[in-house]
Tab-separated table of C-alpha atoms and ligand atoms in Angstrom:
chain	number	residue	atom	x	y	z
T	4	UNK	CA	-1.777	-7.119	-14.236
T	5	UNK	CA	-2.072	-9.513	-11.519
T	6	UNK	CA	1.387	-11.005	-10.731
T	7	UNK	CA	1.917	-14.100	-8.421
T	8	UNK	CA	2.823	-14.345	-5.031
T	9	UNK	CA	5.107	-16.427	-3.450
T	10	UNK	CA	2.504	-18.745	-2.178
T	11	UNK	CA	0.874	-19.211	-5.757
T	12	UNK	CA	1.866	-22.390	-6.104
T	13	UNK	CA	0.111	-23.168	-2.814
T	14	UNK	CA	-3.307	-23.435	-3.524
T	15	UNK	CA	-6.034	-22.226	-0.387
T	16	UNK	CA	-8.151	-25.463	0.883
T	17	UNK	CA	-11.846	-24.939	1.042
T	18	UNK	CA	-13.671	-27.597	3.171
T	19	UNK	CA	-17.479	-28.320	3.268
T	20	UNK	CA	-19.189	-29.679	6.433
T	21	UNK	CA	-22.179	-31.673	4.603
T	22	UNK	CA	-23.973	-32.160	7.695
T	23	UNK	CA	-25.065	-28.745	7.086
T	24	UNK	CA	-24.741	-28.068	3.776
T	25	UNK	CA	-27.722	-27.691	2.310
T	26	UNK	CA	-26.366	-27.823	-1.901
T	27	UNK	CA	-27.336	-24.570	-2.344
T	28	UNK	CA	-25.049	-23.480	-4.529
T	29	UNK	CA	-24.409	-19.753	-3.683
T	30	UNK	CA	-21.004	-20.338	-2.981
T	31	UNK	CA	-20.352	-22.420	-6.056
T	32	UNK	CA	-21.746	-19.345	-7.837
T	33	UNK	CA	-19.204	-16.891	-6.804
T	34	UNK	CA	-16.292	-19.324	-6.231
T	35	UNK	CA	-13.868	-17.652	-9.157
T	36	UNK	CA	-11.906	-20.704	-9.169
T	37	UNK	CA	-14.512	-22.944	-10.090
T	38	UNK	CA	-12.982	-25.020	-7.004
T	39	UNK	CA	-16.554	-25.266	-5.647
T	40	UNK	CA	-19.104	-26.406	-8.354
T	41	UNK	CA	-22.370	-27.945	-8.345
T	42	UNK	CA	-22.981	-31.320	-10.149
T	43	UNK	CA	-26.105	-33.424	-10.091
T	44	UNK	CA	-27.352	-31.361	-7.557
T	45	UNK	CA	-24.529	-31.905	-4.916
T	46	UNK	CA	-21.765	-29.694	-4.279
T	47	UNK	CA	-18.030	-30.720	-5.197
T	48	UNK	CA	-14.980	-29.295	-4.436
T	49	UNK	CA	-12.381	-30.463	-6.779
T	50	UNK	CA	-9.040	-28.923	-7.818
T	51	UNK	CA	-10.466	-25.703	-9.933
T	52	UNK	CA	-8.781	-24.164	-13.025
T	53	UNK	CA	-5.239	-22.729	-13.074
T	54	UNK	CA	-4.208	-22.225	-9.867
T	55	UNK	CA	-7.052	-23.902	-7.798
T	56	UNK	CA	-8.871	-21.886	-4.457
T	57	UNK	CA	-6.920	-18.727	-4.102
T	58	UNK	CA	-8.172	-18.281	-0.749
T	59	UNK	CA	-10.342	-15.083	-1.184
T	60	UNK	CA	-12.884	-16.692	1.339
T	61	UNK	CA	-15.838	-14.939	-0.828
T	62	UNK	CA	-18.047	-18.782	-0.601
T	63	UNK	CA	-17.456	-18.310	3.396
T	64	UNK	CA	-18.643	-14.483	3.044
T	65	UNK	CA	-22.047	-16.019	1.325
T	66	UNK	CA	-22.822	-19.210	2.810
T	67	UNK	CA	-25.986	-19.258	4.709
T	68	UNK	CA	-25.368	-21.665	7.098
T	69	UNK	CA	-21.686	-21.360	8.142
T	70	UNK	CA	-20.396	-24.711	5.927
T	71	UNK	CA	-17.515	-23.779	4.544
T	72	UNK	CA	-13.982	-23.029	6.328
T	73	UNK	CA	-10.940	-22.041	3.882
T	74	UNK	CA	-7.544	-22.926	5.264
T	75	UNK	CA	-3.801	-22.562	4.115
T	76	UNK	CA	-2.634	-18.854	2.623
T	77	UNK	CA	-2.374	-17.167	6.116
T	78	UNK	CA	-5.680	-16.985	6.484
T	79	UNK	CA	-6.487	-17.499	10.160
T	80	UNK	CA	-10.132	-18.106	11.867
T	81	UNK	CA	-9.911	-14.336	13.543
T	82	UNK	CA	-9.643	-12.598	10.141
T	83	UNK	CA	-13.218	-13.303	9.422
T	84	UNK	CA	-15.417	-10.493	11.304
T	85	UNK	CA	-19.336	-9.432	11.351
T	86	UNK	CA	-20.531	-7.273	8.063
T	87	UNK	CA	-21.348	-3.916	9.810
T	88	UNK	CA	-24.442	-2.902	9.245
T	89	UNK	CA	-25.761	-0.966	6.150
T	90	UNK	CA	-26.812	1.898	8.410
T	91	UNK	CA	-22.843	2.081	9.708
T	92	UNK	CA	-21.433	2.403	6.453
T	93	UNK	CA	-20.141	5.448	4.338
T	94	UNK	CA	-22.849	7.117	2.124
T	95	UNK	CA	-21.565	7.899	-1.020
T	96	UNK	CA	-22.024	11.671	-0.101
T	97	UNK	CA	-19.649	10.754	2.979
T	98	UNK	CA	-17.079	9.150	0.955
T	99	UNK	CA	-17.280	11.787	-1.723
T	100	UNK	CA	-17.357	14.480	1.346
T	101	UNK	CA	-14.236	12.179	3.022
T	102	UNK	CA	-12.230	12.737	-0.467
T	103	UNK	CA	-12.385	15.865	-1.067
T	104	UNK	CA	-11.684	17.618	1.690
T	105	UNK	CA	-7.912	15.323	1.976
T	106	UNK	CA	-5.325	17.295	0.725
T	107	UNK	CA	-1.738	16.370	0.938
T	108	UNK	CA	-0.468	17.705	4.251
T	109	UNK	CA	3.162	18.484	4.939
T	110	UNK	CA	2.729	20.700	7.687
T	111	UNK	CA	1.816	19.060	10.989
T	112	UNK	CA	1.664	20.330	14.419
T	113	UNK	CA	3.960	19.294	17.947
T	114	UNK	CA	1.119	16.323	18.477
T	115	UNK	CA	1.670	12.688	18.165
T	116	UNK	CA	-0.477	10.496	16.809
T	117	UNK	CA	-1.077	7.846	19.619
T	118	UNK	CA	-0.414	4.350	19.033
T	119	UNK	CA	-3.772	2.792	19.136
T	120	UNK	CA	-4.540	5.098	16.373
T	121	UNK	CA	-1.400	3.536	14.042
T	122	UNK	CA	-2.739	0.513	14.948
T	123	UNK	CA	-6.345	1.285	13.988
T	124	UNK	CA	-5.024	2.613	10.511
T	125	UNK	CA	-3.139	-0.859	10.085
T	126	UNK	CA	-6.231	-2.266	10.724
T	127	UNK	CA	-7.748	-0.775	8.379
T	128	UNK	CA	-5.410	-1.441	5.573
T	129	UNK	CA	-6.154	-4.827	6.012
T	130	UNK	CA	-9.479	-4.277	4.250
T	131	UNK	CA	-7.779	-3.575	0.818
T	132	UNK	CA	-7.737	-6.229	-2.177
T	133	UNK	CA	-4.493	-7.306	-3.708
T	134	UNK	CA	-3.642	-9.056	-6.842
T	135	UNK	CA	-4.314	-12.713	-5.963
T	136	UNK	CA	-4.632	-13.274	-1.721
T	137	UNK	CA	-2.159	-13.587	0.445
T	138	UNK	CA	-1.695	-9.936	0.401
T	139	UNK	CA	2.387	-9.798	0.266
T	140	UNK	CA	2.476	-5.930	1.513
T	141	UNK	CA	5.002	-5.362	4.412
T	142	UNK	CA	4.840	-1.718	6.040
T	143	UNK	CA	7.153	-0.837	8.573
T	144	UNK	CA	5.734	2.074	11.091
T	145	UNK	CA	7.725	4.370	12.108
T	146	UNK	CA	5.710	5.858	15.031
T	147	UNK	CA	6.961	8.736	17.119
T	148	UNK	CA	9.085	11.699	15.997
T	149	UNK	CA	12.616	9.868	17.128
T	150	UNK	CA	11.546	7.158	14.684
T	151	UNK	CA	10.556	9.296	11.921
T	152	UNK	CA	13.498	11.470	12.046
T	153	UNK	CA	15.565	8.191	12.564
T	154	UNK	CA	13.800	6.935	9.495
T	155	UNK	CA	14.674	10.261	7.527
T	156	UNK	CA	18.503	10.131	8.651
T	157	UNK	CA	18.612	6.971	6.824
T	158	UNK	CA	16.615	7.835	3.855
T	159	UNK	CA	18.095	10.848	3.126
T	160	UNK	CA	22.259	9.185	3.349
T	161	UNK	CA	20.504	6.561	0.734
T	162	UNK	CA	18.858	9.662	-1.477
T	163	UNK	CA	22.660	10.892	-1.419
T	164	UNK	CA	24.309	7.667	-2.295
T	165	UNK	CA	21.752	7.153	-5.325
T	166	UNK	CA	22.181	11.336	-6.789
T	167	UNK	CA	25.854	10.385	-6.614
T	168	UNK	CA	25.593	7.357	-8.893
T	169	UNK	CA	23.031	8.675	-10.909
T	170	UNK	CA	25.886	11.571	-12.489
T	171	UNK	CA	25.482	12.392	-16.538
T	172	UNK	CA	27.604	9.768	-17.490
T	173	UNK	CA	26.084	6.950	-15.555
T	174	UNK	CA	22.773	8.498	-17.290
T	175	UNK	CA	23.996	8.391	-20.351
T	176	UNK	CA	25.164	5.118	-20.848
T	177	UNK	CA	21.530	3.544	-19.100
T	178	UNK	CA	19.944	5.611	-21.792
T	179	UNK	CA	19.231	3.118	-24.805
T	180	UNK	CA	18.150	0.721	-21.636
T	181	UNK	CA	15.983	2.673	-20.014
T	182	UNK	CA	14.771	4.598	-23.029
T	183	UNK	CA	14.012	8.356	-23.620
T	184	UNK	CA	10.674	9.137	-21.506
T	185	UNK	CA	12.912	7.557	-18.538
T	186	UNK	CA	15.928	9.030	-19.276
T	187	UNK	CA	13.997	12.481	-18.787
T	188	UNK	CA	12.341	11.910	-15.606
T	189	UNK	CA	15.771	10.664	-14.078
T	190	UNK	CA	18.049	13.962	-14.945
T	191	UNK	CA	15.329	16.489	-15.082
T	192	UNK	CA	13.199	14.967	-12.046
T	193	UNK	CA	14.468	12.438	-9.813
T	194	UNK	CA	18.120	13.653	-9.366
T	195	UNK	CA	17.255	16.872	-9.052
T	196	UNK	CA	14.410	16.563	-6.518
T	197	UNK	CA	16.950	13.969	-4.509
T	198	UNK	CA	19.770	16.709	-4.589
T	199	UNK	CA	16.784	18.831	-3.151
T	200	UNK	CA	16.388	17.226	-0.199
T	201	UNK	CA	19.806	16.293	0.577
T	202	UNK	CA	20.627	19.829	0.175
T	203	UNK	CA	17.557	20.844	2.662
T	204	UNK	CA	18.406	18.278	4.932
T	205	UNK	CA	22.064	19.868	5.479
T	206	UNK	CA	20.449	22.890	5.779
T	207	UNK	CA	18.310	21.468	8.967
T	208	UNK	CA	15.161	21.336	6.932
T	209	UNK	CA	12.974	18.077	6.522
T	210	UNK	CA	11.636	17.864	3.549
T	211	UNK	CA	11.352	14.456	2.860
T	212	UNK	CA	8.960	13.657	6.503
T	213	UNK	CA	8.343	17.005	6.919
T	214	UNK	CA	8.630	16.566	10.805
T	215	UNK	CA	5.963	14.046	10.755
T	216	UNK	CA	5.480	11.977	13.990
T	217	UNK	CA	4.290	8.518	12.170
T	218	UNK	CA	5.499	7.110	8.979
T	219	UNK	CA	4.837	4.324	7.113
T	220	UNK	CA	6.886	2.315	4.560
T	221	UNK	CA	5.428	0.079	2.092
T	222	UNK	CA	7.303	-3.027	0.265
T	223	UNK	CA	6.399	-5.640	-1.428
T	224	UNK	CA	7.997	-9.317	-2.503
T	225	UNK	CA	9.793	-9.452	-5.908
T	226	UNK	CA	7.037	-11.388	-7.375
T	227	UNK	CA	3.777	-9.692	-5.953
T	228	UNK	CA	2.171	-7.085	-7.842
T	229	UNK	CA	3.284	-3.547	-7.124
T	230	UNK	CA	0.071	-2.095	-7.466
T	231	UNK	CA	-0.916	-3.831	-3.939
T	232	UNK	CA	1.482	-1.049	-2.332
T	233	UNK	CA	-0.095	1.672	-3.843
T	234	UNK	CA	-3.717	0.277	-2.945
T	235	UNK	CA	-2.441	-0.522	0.287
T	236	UNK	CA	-0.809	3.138	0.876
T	237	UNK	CA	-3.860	4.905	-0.043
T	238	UNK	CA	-6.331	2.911	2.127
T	239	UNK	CA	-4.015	3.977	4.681
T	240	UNK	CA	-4.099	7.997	3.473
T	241	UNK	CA	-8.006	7.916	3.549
T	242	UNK	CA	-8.103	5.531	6.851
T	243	UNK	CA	-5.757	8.535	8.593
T	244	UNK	CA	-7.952	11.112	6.855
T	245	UNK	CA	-11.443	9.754	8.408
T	246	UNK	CA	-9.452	10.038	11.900
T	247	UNK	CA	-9.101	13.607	11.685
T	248	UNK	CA	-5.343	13.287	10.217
T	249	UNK	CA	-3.425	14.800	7.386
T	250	UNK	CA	-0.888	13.151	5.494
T	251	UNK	CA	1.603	12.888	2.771
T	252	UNK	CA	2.482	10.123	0.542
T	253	UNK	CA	6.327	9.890	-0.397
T	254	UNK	CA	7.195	8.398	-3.901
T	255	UNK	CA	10.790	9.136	-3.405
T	256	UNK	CA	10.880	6.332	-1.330
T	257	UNK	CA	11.004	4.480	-4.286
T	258	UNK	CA	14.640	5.301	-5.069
T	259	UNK	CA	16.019	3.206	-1.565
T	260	UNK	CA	15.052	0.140	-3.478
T	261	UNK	CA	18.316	-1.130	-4.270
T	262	UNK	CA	20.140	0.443	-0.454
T	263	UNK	CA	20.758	-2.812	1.160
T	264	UNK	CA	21.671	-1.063	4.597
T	265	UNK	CA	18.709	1.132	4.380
T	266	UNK	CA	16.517	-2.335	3.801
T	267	UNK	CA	18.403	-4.092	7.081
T	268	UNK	CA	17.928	-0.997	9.047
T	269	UNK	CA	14.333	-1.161	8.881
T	270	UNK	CA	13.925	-4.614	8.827
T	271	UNK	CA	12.693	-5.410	5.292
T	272	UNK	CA	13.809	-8.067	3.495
T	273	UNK	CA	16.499	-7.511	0.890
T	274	UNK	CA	14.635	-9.335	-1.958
T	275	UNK	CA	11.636	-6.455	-1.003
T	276	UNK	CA	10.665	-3.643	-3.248
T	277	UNK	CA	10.242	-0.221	-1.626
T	278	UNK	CA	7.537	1.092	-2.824
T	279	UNK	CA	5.409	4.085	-1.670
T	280	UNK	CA	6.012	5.767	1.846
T	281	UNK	CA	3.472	7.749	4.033
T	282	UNK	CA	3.714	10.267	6.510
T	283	UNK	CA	0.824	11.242	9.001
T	284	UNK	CA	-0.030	13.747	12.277
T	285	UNK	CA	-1.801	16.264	13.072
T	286	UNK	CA	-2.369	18.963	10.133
T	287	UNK	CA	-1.183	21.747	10.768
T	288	UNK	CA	-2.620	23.536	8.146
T	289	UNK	CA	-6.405	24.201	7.387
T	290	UNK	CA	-7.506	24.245	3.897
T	291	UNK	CA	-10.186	26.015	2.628
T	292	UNK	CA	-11.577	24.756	-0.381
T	293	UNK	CA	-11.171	21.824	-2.854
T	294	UNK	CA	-10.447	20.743	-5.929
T	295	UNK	CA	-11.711	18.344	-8.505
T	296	UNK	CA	-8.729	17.945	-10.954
T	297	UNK	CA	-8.957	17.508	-14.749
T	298	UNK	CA	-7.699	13.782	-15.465
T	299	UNK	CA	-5.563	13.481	-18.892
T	300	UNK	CA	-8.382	11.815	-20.232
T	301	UNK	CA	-11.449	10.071	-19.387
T	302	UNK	CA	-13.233	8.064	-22.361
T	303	UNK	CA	-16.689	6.558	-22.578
T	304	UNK	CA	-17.088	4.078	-25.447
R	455	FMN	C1	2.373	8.392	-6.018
R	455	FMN	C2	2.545	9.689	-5.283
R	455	FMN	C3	3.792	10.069	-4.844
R	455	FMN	C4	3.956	11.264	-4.147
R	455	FMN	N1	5.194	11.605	-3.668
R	455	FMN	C5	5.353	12.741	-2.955
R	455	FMN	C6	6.612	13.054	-2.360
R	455	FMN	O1	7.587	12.307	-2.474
R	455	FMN	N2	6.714	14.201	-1.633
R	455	FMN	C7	5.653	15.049	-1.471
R	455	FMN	O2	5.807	16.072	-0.801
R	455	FMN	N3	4.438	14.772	-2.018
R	455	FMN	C8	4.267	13.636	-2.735
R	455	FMN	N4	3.031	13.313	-3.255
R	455	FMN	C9	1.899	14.213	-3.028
R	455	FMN	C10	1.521	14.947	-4.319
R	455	FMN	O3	2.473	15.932	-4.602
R	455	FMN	C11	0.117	15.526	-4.143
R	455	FMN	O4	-0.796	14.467	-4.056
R	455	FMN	C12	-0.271	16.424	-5.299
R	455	FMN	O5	0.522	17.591	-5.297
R	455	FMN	C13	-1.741	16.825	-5.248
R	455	FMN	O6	-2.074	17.421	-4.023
R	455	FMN	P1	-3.262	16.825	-3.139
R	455	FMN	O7	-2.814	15.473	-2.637
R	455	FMN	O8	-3.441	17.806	-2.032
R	455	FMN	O9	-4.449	16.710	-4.019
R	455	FMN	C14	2.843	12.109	-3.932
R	455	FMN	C15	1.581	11.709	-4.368
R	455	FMN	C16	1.424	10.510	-5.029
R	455	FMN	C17	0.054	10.093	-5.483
R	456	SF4	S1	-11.922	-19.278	-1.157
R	456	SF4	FE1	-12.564	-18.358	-3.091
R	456	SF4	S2	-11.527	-19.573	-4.633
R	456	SF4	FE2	-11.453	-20.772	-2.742
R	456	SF4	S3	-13.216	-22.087	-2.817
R	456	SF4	FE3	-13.847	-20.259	-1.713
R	456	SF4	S4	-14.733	-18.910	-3.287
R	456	SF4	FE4	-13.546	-20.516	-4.348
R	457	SF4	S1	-23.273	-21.929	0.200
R	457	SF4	FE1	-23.034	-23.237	2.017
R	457	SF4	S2	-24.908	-24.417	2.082
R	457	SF4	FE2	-24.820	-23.547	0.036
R	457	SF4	S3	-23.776	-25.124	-1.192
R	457	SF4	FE3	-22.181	-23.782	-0.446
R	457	SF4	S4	-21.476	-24.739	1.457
R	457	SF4	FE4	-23.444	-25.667	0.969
């Protein structure tokens, strides 16, 4: 479900230059808002239903002769680029080609992924929907292997601080909260994989980064949707993929939510939600084959 962001009270301002608006329309058509509608022949923009323009820019995307401008929601005049041409896009045989030969990568070799080409997967996160615009996804980068390690140090003293709370009797009593499913996944899944890689970590092993020499961290505010991360996370897993990189995405990141010194280490707000991390390089290992895995269910009706 679409949640709302902080700025959702702070509707997006469409403006219309009539000098060269010819009432077309189009953008009236699309506007999901109804902000832009067509009466008597003339277009109107008026307040819209619910929350008013929510700034997804889709009547600037279809005008025909560059009338409207949308302000307010961060947009800014350089975030609107040139469609690339049909010929320069992914074939479906590409994309299908793109996903199936990513596998999760947790061996990667002594190279480092150059900075430019964080930057370029950044970039290309930016392309991903969210809930309701502005996107509210923060990632922090972690680029180089001093970072990444730096970034494990940390994660790994919060993993052990959160398997030490998380003891049978502190189970036990959130049981009738959290309910039974829950209660399962905590002592049979996440404390033990946490104890895991503390326990690897003291042995010198890195099994949460696995070495990697960029990592990414996404978080979200309170009230934007989680799902955003996720979406966000995996446009950056198939960006890194199309440049040649493997990668790994971390949901045990998940359990640093509530480390308030993990959260001012890296800079992200304290009201944030951790959500999904990321690590990318160079794979080190070259798979084969590829799968196509059985979903629980899929349901035509
Ligand atoms: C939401 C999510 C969280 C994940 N968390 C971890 C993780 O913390 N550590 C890890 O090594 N792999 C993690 N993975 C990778 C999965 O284990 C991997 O996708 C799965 O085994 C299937 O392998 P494939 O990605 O090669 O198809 C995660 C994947 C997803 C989608
Ligand atoms: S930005 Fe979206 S919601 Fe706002 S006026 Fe344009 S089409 Fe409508
Ligand atoms: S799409 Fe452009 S020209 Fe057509 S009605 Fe909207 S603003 Fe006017």
């Amino acid at each position: 479900m679409t949640i709302m962001t902080f700025d959702f009270t702070r509707p997006a301002v469409p403006r219309v230059e009539p000098e060269s608006c010819t009432n077309c329309g189009q953008c009236a058509e699309i506007c999901p808002s109804q902000t832009l509608t067509v009466v008597d022949g003339k277009l109107r923009v008026e307040a819209g239903i619910f929350t008013g323009c929510i700034g997804c820019t889709h009547c600037m995307m279809v005008c025909p002769t560059g009338s409207v401008t949308v302000e307010g929601r961060r947009l800014a005049p350089e975030d609107i680029g040139e469609l690339p041409p049909v010929e320069a896009r992914a074939t479906a045989d590409q994309l299908e080609a793109l996903l199936s030969a990513r596998r999760s990568v947790r061996r990667f070799s002594e190279e480092e992924v150059e900075r430019r080409v964080a930057e370029r997967i950044v970039e290309m996160v930016r392309t991903a929907p969210m809930g309701i615009p502005p996107s509210e996804v923060g990632i922090v980068v972690f680029h180089g292997r001093d970072k990444v390690r730096q970034f494990a140090e940390d994660a790994v003293e919060g993993f052990r601080k959160v398997a030490r709370f998380l003891n049978p009797l502190v189970l036990a009593l959130m049981r009738p909260f959290i309910g039974k499913a829950q209660y399962a996944v905590m002592r049979q899944f996440v404390r033990p994989v946490l104890d895991l890689i503390v326990k690897r970590w003291d042995e010198g092993a890195d099994d949460f980064c696995y070495e990697a020499p960029l990592a990414m961290l996404f978080h979200h505010c309170p009230t934007g949707d989680p799902a955003d991360d996720h979406i966000a996370a995996t446009y950056a897993m198939l960006a890194a993929q199309s440049l040649g990189l493997g990668s790994c995405l971390l949901g045990t990141t998940v359990a640093l939510d509530h480390d308030r010194v993990f959260k001012a280490k890296c800079g992200i707000p304290q009201q944030n939600k951790i959500s999904l991390g990321l690590v990318i390089g160079h794979p080190r290992t070259h798979f084969r084959r590829s799968i196509r895995r059985q979903l629980a269910s899929v349901h035509f009706v």
